[in-house]
PDB file of C-alpha atoms in Angstrom:
ATOM      1  CA  UNK P   1     -33.374  26.520 -87.206  1.00  0.00           C
ATOM      2  CA  UNK P   2     -36.041  24.230 -85.759  1.00  0.00           C
ATOM      3  CA  UNK P   3     -35.301  23.281 -82.152  1.00  0.00           C
ATOM      4  CA  UNK P   4     -36.122  19.740 -81.041  1.00  0.00           C
ATOM      5  CA  UNK P   5     -36.595  19.188 -77.318  1.00  0.00           C
ATOM      6  CA  UNK P   6     -36.811  15.712 -75.815  1.00  0.00           C
ATOM      7  CA  UNK P   7     -38.108  14.797 -72.392  1.00  0.00           C
ATOM      8  CA  UNK P   8     -37.009  13.394 -70.154  1.00  0.00           C
ATOM      9  CA  UNK P   9     -33.251  13.670 -70.722  1.00  0.00           C
ATOM     10  CA  UNK P  10     -32.848  10.374 -68.912  1.00  0.00           C
ATOM     11  CA  UNK P  11     -35.012   7.773 -67.265  1.00  0.00           C
ATOM     12  CA  UNK P  12     -34.616   4.607 -65.245  1.00  0.00           C
ATOM     13  CA  UNK P  13     -36.873   1.700 -66.005  1.00  0.00           C
ATOM     14  CA  UNK P  14     -37.173  -2.012 -65.359  1.00  0.00           C
ATOM     15  CA  UNK P  15     -37.319  -4.897 -67.805  1.00  0.00           C
ATOM     16  CA  UNK P  16     -40.924  -5.268 -68.900  1.00  0.00           C
ATOM     17  CA  UNK P  17     -41.854  -1.631 -68.309  1.00  0.00           C
ATOM     18  CA  UNK P  18     -43.686   0.463 -70.891  1.00  0.00           C
ATOM     19  CA  UNK P  19     -41.573   3.517 -71.677  1.00  0.00           C
ATOM     20  CA  UNK P  20     -42.609   6.737 -73.416  1.00  0.00           C
ATOM     21  CA  UNK P  21     -40.256   9.459 -74.652  1.00  0.00           C
ATOM     22  CA  UNK P  22     -41.562  12.770 -75.931  1.00  0.00           C
ATOM     23  CA  UNK P  23     -40.138  15.125 -78.541  1.00  0.00           C
ATOM     24  CA  UNK P  24     -41.353  18.650 -79.178  1.00  0.00           C
ATOM     25  CA  UNK P  25     -40.525  20.763 -82.234  1.00  0.00           C
ATOM     26  CA  UNK P  26     -40.269  24.555 -82.040  1.00  0.00           C
ATOM     27  CA  UNK P  27     -42.563  24.843 -85.082  1.00  0.00           C
ATOM     28  CA  UNK P  28     -44.942  22.672 -87.076  1.00  0.00           C
ATOM     29  CA  UNK P  29     -43.052  19.879 -88.855  1.00  0.00           C
ATOM     30  CA  UNK P  30     -46.132  17.885 -89.973  1.00  0.00           C
ATOM     31  CA  UNK P  31     -45.069  14.231 -89.624  1.00  0.00           C
ATOM     32  CA  UNK P  32     -41.450  14.662 -90.806  1.00  0.00           C
ATOM     33  CA  UNK P  33     -40.076  13.115 -87.648  1.00  0.00           C
ATOM     34  CA  UNK P  34     -37.651  10.207 -87.179  1.00  0.00           C
ATOM     35  CA  UNK P  35     -36.401   8.295 -84.157  1.00  0.00           C
ATOM     36  CA  UNK P  36     -32.983   6.662 -83.684  1.00  0.00           C
ATOM     37  CA  UNK P  37     -31.469   4.329 -81.097  1.00  0.00           C
ATOM     38  CA  UNK P  38     -27.794   4.520 -80.141  1.00  0.00           C
ATOM     39  CA  UNK P  39     -25.965   2.086 -77.872  1.00  0.00           C
ATOM     40  CA  UNK P  40     -22.650   3.063 -76.246  1.00  0.00           C
ATOM     41  CA  UNK P  41     -19.765   3.055 -78.715  1.00  0.00           C
ATOM     42  CA  UNK P  42     -22.037   2.157 -81.618  1.00  0.00           C
ATOM     43  CA  UNK P  43     -23.564   3.965 -84.561  1.00  0.00           C
ATOM     44  CA  UNK P  44     -27.162   5.140 -84.368  1.00  0.00           C
ATOM     45  CA  UNK P  45     -29.819   2.833 -85.759  1.00  0.00           C
ATOM     46  CA  UNK P  46     -32.929   4.086 -87.532  1.00  0.00           C
ATOM     47  CA  UNK P  47     -36.152   3.012 -85.810  1.00  0.00           C
ATOM     48  CA  UNK P  48     -39.035   5.128 -87.113  1.00  0.00           C
ATOM     49  CA  UNK P  49     -39.679   7.651 -89.884  1.00  0.00           C
ATOM     50  CA  UNK P  50     -42.728   9.708 -90.812  1.00  0.00           C
ATOM     51  CA  UNK P  51     -43.533   9.843 -87.088  1.00  0.00           C
ATOM     52  CA  UNK P  52     -45.036   6.358 -86.968  1.00  0.00           C
ATOM     53  CA  UNK P  53     -43.613   4.136 -89.735  1.00  0.00           C
ATOM     54  CA  UNK P  54     -41.236   1.412 -88.588  1.00  0.00           C
ATOM     55  CA  UNK P  55     -37.991   0.959 -90.464  1.00  0.00           C
ATOM     56  CA  UNK P  56     -37.498  -2.476 -91.984  1.00  0.00           C
ATOM     57  CA  UNK P  57     -36.530  -5.058 -89.372  1.00  0.00           C
ATOM     58  CA  UNK P  58     -37.461  -2.956 -86.342  1.00  0.00           C
ATOM     59  CA  UNK P  59     -39.587  -4.930 -83.853  1.00  0.00           C
ATOM     60  CA  UNK P  60     -43.187  -3.902 -83.283  1.00  0.00           C
ATOM     61  CA  UNK P  61     -42.562  -3.179 -79.590  1.00  0.00           C
ATOM     62  CA  UNK P  62     -41.408   0.227 -80.870  1.00  0.00           C
ATOM     63  CA  UNK P  63     -44.116   2.645 -81.914  1.00  0.00           C
ATOM     64  CA  UNK P  64     -44.287   6.317 -82.724  1.00  0.00           C
ATOM     65  CA  UNK P  65     -47.074   8.844 -82.829  1.00  0.00           C
ATOM     66  CA  UNK P  66     -47.752  12.528 -83.192  1.00  0.00           C
ATOM     67  CA  UNK P  67     -47.991  15.289 -85.734  1.00  0.00           C
ATOM     68  CA  UNK P  68     -47.333  18.997 -85.873  1.00  0.00           C
ATOM     69  CA  UNK P  69     -45.113  19.800 -82.892  1.00  0.00           C
ATOM     70  CA  UNK P  70     -45.607  16.968 -80.393  1.00  0.00           C
ATOM     71  CA  UNK P  71     -44.394  13.412 -80.840  1.00  0.00           C
ATOM     72  CA  UNK P  72     -43.845  10.288 -78.765  1.00  0.00           C
ATOM     73  CA  UNK P  73     -41.770   7.123 -78.978  1.00  0.00           C
ATOM     74  CA  UNK P  74     -43.114   4.185 -76.983  1.00  0.00           C
ATOM     75  CA  UNK P  75     -41.393   0.917 -76.137  1.00  0.00           C
ATOM     76  CA  UNK P  76     -44.156  -1.456 -75.107  1.00  0.00           C
ATOM     77  CA  UNK P  77     -42.126  -3.867 -72.948  1.00  0.00           C
ATOM     78  CA  UNK P  78     -38.553  -2.856 -72.248  1.00  0.00           C
ATOM     79  CA  UNK P  79     -35.956  -5.560 -72.798  1.00  0.00           C
ATOM     80  CA  UNK P  80     -32.245  -5.583 -71.846  1.00  0.00           C
ATOM     81  CA  UNK P  81     -31.217  -4.812 -75.428  1.00  0.00           C
ATOM     82  CA  UNK P  82     -33.353  -1.634 -75.410  1.00  0.00           C
ATOM     83  CA  UNK P  83     -31.228   0.207 -72.881  1.00  0.00           C
ATOM     84  CA  UNK P  84     -29.705   2.946 -75.018  1.00  0.00           C
ATOM     85  CA  UNK P  85     -29.959   6.615 -75.920  1.00  0.00           C
ATOM     86  CA  UNK P  86     -32.825   7.640 -78.197  1.00  0.00           C
ATOM     87  CA  UNK P  87     -32.826  10.676 -80.485  1.00  0.00           C
ATOM     88  CA  UNK P  88     -35.599  12.335 -82.435  1.00  0.00           C
ATOM     89  CA  UNK P  89     -34.903  14.291 -85.623  1.00  0.00           C
ATOM     90  CA  UNK P  90     -36.953  16.591 -87.830  1.00  0.00           C
ATOM     91  CA  UNK P  91     -36.461  16.390 -91.583  1.00  0.00           C
ATOM     92  CA  UNK P  92     -39.116  18.898 -92.618  1.00  0.00           C
ATOM     93  CA  UNK P  93     -36.792  21.857 -93.110  1.00  0.00           C
ATOM     94  CA  UNK P  94     -33.026  22.103 -93.540  1.00  0.00           C
ATOM     95  CA  UNK P  95     -30.928  22.168 -91.476  1.00  0.00           C
ATOM     96  CA  UNK P  96     -32.248  18.868 -90.202  1.00  0.00           C
ATOM     97  CA  UNK P  97     -31.987  18.961 -86.423  1.00  0.00           C
ATOM     98  CA  UNK P  98     -31.883  16.402 -83.632  1.00  0.00           C
ATOM     99  CA  UNK P  99     -33.150  16.333 -80.089  1.00  0.00           C
ATOM    100  CA  UNK P 100     -30.568  16.233 -77.329  1.00  0.00           C
ATOM    101  CA  UNK P 101     -31.235  12.558 -76.623  1.00  0.00           C
ATOM    102  CA  UNK P 102     -32.960  10.513 -73.923  1.00  0.00           C
ATOM    103  CA  UNK P 103     -30.857   7.962 -72.088  1.00  0.00           C
ATOM    104  CA  UNK P 104     -32.821   4.900 -70.971  1.00  0.00           C
ATOM    105  CA  UNK P 105     -31.077   3.187 -68.072  1.00  0.00           C
ATOM    106  CA  UNK P 106     -31.712   0.086 -66.018  1.00  0.00           C
ATOM    107  CA  UNK P 107     -33.473   0.627 -62.691  1.00  0.00           C
TER     108      UNK P 107
ATOM    109  CA  UNK A   1     -27.314  -6.497 -96.728  1.00  0.00           C
ATOM    110  CA  UNK A   2     -26.656  -2.760 -96.758  1.00  0.00           C
ATOM    111  CA  UNK A   3     -23.135  -1.914 -95.646  1.00  0.00           C
ATOM    112  CA  UNK A   4     -21.568   1.511 -95.264  1.00  0.00           C
ATOM    113  CA  UNK A   5     -17.891   1.576 -94.304  1.00  0.00           C
ATOM    114  CA  UNK A   6     -16.243   4.890 -93.530  1.00  0.00           C
ATOM    115  CA  UNK A   7     -12.507   5.501 -93.650  1.00  0.00           C
ATOM    116  CA  UNK A   8     -10.028   8.356 -93.696  1.00  0.00           C
ATOM    117  CA  UNK A   9     -10.401   9.662 -90.176  1.00  0.00           C
ATOM    118  CA  UNK A  10      -7.434  10.501 -87.976  1.00  0.00           C
ATOM    119  CA  UNK A  11      -5.511  13.216 -86.190  1.00  0.00           C
ATOM    120  CA  UNK A  12      -5.043  16.496 -88.051  1.00  0.00           C
ATOM    121  CA  UNK A  13      -3.749  19.884 -86.984  1.00  0.00           C
ATOM    122  CA  UNK A  14      -5.989  22.954 -86.871  1.00  0.00           C
ATOM    123  CA  UNK A  15      -6.166  24.472 -90.338  1.00  0.00           C
ATOM    124  CA  UNK A  16      -5.411  21.136 -91.956  1.00  0.00           C
ATOM    125  CA  UNK A  17      -7.379  19.001 -94.391  1.00  0.00           C
ATOM    126  CA  UNK A  18      -8.734  15.482 -94.462  1.00  0.00           C
ATOM    127  CA  UNK A  19     -10.838  13.452 -96.886  1.00  0.00           C
ATOM    128  CA  UNK A  20     -13.336  10.926 -95.599  1.00  0.00           C
ATOM    129  CA  UNK A  21     -14.615   8.072 -97.738  1.00  0.00           C
ATOM    130  CA  UNK A  22     -17.663   5.857 -97.372  1.00  0.00           C
ATOM    131  CA  UNK A  23     -17.733   2.609 -99.338  1.00  0.00           C
ATOM    132  CA  UNK A  24     -21.266   1.363 -99.955  1.00  0.00           C
ATOM    133  CA  UNK A  25     -22.552  -2.100-100.806  1.00  0.00           C
ATOM    134  CA  UNK A  26     -25.739  -4.124-100.728  1.00  0.00           C
ATOM    135  CA  UNK A  27     -27.880  -1.604-102.613  1.00  0.00           C
ATOM    136  CA  UNK A  28     -27.904   0.387-105.858  1.00  0.00           C
ATOM    137  CA  UNK A  29     -25.746   3.277-104.647  1.00  0.00           C
ATOM    138  CA  UNK A  30     -26.522   5.545-107.600  1.00  0.00           C
ATOM    139  CA  UNK A  31     -30.244   5.535-106.732  1.00  0.00           C
ATOM    140  CA  UNK A  32     -30.011   6.998-103.243  1.00  0.00           C
ATOM    141  CA  UNK A  33     -29.160  10.285-101.622  1.00  0.00           C
ATOM    142  CA  UNK A  34     -26.394  10.163 -99.047  1.00  0.00           C
ATOM    143  CA  UNK A  35     -25.600  12.207 -95.960  1.00  0.00           C
ATOM    144  CA  UNK A  36     -22.898  12.915 -93.391  1.00  0.00           C
ATOM    145  CA  UNK A  37     -23.799  13.322 -89.710  1.00  0.00           C
ATOM    146  CA  UNK A  38     -21.275  13.908 -86.930  1.00  0.00           C
ATOM    147  CA  UNK A  39     -21.123  13.429 -83.186  1.00  0.00           C
ATOM    148  CA  UNK A  40     -18.601  15.205 -80.981  1.00  0.00           C
ATOM    149  CA  UNK A  41     -17.243  13.105 -78.090  1.00  0.00           C
ATOM    150  CA  UNK A  42     -19.938  12.674 -75.460  1.00  0.00           C
ATOM    151  CA  UNK A  43     -22.358  14.919 -77.352  1.00  0.00           C
ATOM    152  CA  UNK A  44     -25.447  14.581 -79.529  1.00  0.00           C
ATOM    153  CA  UNK A  45     -25.888  14.246 -83.273  1.00  0.00           C
ATOM    154  CA  UNK A  46     -25.264  17.103 -85.714  1.00  0.00           C
ATOM    155  CA  UNK A  47     -26.281  17.156 -89.370  1.00  0.00           C
ATOM    156  CA  UNK A  48     -23.400  18.022 -91.707  1.00  0.00           C
ATOM    157  CA  UNK A  49     -24.102  17.574 -95.419  1.00  0.00           C
ATOM    158  CA  UNK A  50     -26.210  15.859 -98.069  1.00  0.00           C
ATOM    159  CA  UNK A  51     -25.914  14.939-101.739  1.00  0.00           C
ATOM    160  CA  UNK A  52     -28.577  13.787-104.174  1.00  0.00           C
ATOM    161  CA  UNK A  53     -28.371  10.448-105.936  1.00  0.00           C
ATOM    162  CA  UNK A  54     -26.814  11.863-109.110  1.00  0.00           C
ATOM    163  CA  UNK A  55     -24.579  14.298-107.265  1.00  0.00           C
ATOM    164  CA  UNK A  56     -26.268  17.282-108.854  1.00  0.00           C
ATOM    165  CA  UNK A  57     -27.548  18.825-105.628  1.00  0.00           C
ATOM    166  CA  UNK A  58     -25.793  19.311-102.327  1.00  0.00           C
ATOM    167  CA  UNK A  59     -26.534  20.836 -98.926  1.00  0.00           C
ATOM    168  CA  UNK A  60     -24.215  21.992 -96.146  1.00  0.00           C
ATOM    169  CA  UNK A  61     -24.825  22.997 -92.569  1.00  0.00           C
ATOM    170  CA  UNK A  62     -23.769  26.576 -91.870  1.00  0.00           C
ATOM    171  CA  UNK A  63     -21.068  25.304 -89.521  1.00  0.00           C
ATOM    172  CA  UNK A  64     -19.178  23.637 -92.402  1.00  0.00           C
ATOM    173  CA  UNK A  65     -20.240  25.665 -95.449  1.00  0.00           C
ATOM    174  CA  UNK A  66     -17.280  26.879 -97.439  1.00  0.00           C
ATOM    175  CA  UNK A  67     -14.899  24.451 -95.704  1.00  0.00           C
ATOM    176  CA  UNK A  68     -16.352  20.991 -96.467  1.00  0.00           C
ATOM    177  CA  UNK A  69     -17.247  19.505 -99.854  1.00  0.00           C
ATOM    178  CA  UNK A  70     -19.435  16.450-100.312  1.00  0.00           C
ATOM    179  CA  UNK A  71     -19.139  14.390-103.475  1.00  0.00           C
ATOM    180  CA  UNK A  72     -19.752  10.897-104.763  1.00  0.00           C
ATOM    181  CA  UNK A  73     -18.428   8.477-107.371  1.00  0.00           C
ATOM    182  CA  UNK A  74     -21.365   6.333-108.428  1.00  0.00           C
ATOM    183  CA  UNK A  75     -19.101   4.148-110.585  1.00  0.00           C
ATOM    184  CA  UNK A  76     -17.182   3.172-107.429  1.00  0.00           C
ATOM    185  CA  UNK A  77     -20.097   3.203-104.952  1.00  0.00           C
ATOM    186  CA  UNK A  78     -18.245   5.689-102.801  1.00  0.00           C
ATOM    187  CA  UNK A  79     -19.217   8.849-100.939  1.00  0.00           C
ATOM    188  CA  UNK A  80     -16.647  11.476 -99.949  1.00  0.00           C
ATOM    189  CA  UNK A  81     -16.338  14.394 -97.561  1.00  0.00           C
ATOM    190  CA  UNK A  82     -13.417  16.720 -98.240  1.00  0.00           C
ATOM    191  CA  UNK A  83     -12.738  18.735 -95.105  1.00  0.00           C
ATOM    192  CA  UNK A  84     -10.439  21.756 -95.050  1.00  0.00           C
ATOM    193  CA  UNK A  85      -9.614  24.618 -92.663  1.00  0.00           C
ATOM    194  CA  UNK A  86     -10.367  22.198 -89.853  1.00  0.00           C
ATOM    195  CA  UNK A  87     -11.067  23.521 -86.375  1.00  0.00           C
ATOM    196  CA  UNK A  88     -11.029  21.941 -82.940  1.00  0.00           C
ATOM    197  CA  UNK A  89     -14.835  22.007 -82.944  1.00  0.00           C
ATOM    198  CA  UNK A  90     -14.853  19.700 -85.982  1.00  0.00           C
ATOM    199  CA  UNK A  91     -13.550  16.898 -83.748  1.00  0.00           C
ATOM    200  CA  UNK A  92     -16.182  14.168 -83.930  1.00  0.00           C
ATOM    201  CA  UNK A  93     -17.148  10.757 -85.184  1.00  0.00           C
ATOM    202  CA  UNK A  94     -18.401  11.206 -88.750  1.00  0.00           C
ATOM    203  CA  UNK A  95     -21.171   8.893 -89.901  1.00  0.00           C
ATOM    204  CA  UNK A  96     -22.108   8.119 -93.479  1.00  0.00           C
ATOM    205  CA  UNK A  97     -25.887   7.727 -93.720  1.00  0.00           C
ATOM    206  CA  UNK A  98     -28.061   6.436 -96.544  1.00  0.00           C
ATOM    207  CA  UNK A  99     -31.287   8.165 -97.504  1.00  0.00           C
ATOM    208  CA  UNK A 100     -34.347   6.151 -98.439  1.00  0.00           C
ATOM    209  CA  UNK A 101     -34.713   7.725-101.894  1.00  0.00           C
ATOM    210  CA  UNK A 102     -32.803   9.672-104.505  1.00  0.00           C
ATOM    211  CA  UNK A 103     -33.837  12.983-103.008  1.00  0.00           C
ATOM    212  CA  UNK A 104     -32.121  14.303 -99.889  1.00  0.00           C
ATOM    213  CA  UNK A 105     -35.473  15.542 -98.623  1.00  0.00           C
ATOM    214  CA  UNK A 106     -36.379  12.000 -97.628  1.00  0.00           C
ATOM    215  CA  UNK A 107     -35.384  10.354 -94.312  1.00  0.00           C
ATOM    216  CA  UNK A 108     -32.413   8.203 -93.377  1.00  0.00           C
ATOM    217  CA  UNK A 109     -32.452   4.470 -93.210  1.00  0.00           C
ATOM    218  CA  UNK A 110     -28.957   2.961 -92.754  1.00  0.00           C
ATOM    219  CA  UNK A 111     -25.900   4.258 -90.894  1.00  0.00           C
ATOM    220  CA  UNK A 112     -22.223   3.399 -91.201  1.00  0.00           C
ATOM    221  CA  UNK A 113     -20.080   2.608 -88.152  1.00  0.00           C
ATOM    222  CA  UNK A 114     -18.365   6.003 -88.196  1.00  0.00           C
ATOM    223  CA  UNK A 115     -14.812   7.322 -88.434  1.00  0.00           C
ATOM    224  CA  UNK A 116     -13.177   9.542 -85.809  1.00  0.00           C
ATOM    225  CA  UNK A 117     -11.677  12.873 -86.793  1.00  0.00           C
ATOM    226  CA  UNK A 118      -9.560  14.611 -84.177  1.00  0.00           C
ATOM    227  CA  UNK A 119      -8.400  18.180 -84.780  1.00  0.00           C
ATOM    228  CA  UNK A 120      -5.613  19.047 -82.385  1.00  0.00           C
ATOM    229  CA  UNK A 121      -2.081  20.415 -82.319  1.00  0.00           C
TER     230      UNK A 121
END
């Protein structure tokens, strides 16, 4: 199975900060990479697919980049509603696998 | 508006069975692959199963293969997950997730709110 490793596992940031989360795949997955946001007690929400394409309705403050094994999710200006846990997922090869999550907390 | 509403979760004894349902609306259900993803309490996300738009192809994670069966009724816009020989490690919130095409090789777009399955004596 492809292992997905996110870093950091958690971070503290202030409103207005630019935040970057990284995701590394254990083998080349081309651009078959998605990002999800999950708030406490809620279902995940799809943010990005194909490494950099925004899902419908997702604000442009979210952006994704990368290809091969290294990927990033960037939030350009953190807002109160962005404090959540973020997961990456590869969908290049079954079984589809997720990163362990990055919890973004308020500083 | 896409809506996915899961039901059927609950408390079941080890070795027991349960059938989850996911009622879909707001899109042409028969045109899209569907998936189940689960999340154990306080843990991360785990991929469970997938089914193509016409139900002709399915996929199962090794952890559930031979015990879970995914199916769909396109006439009723409903996705199912039949779970048997349940184990404590199957305890999780189960999410119904819509794919963005008829093939289950394409990514997710919408998630349901989830239904909790607890396997305990």
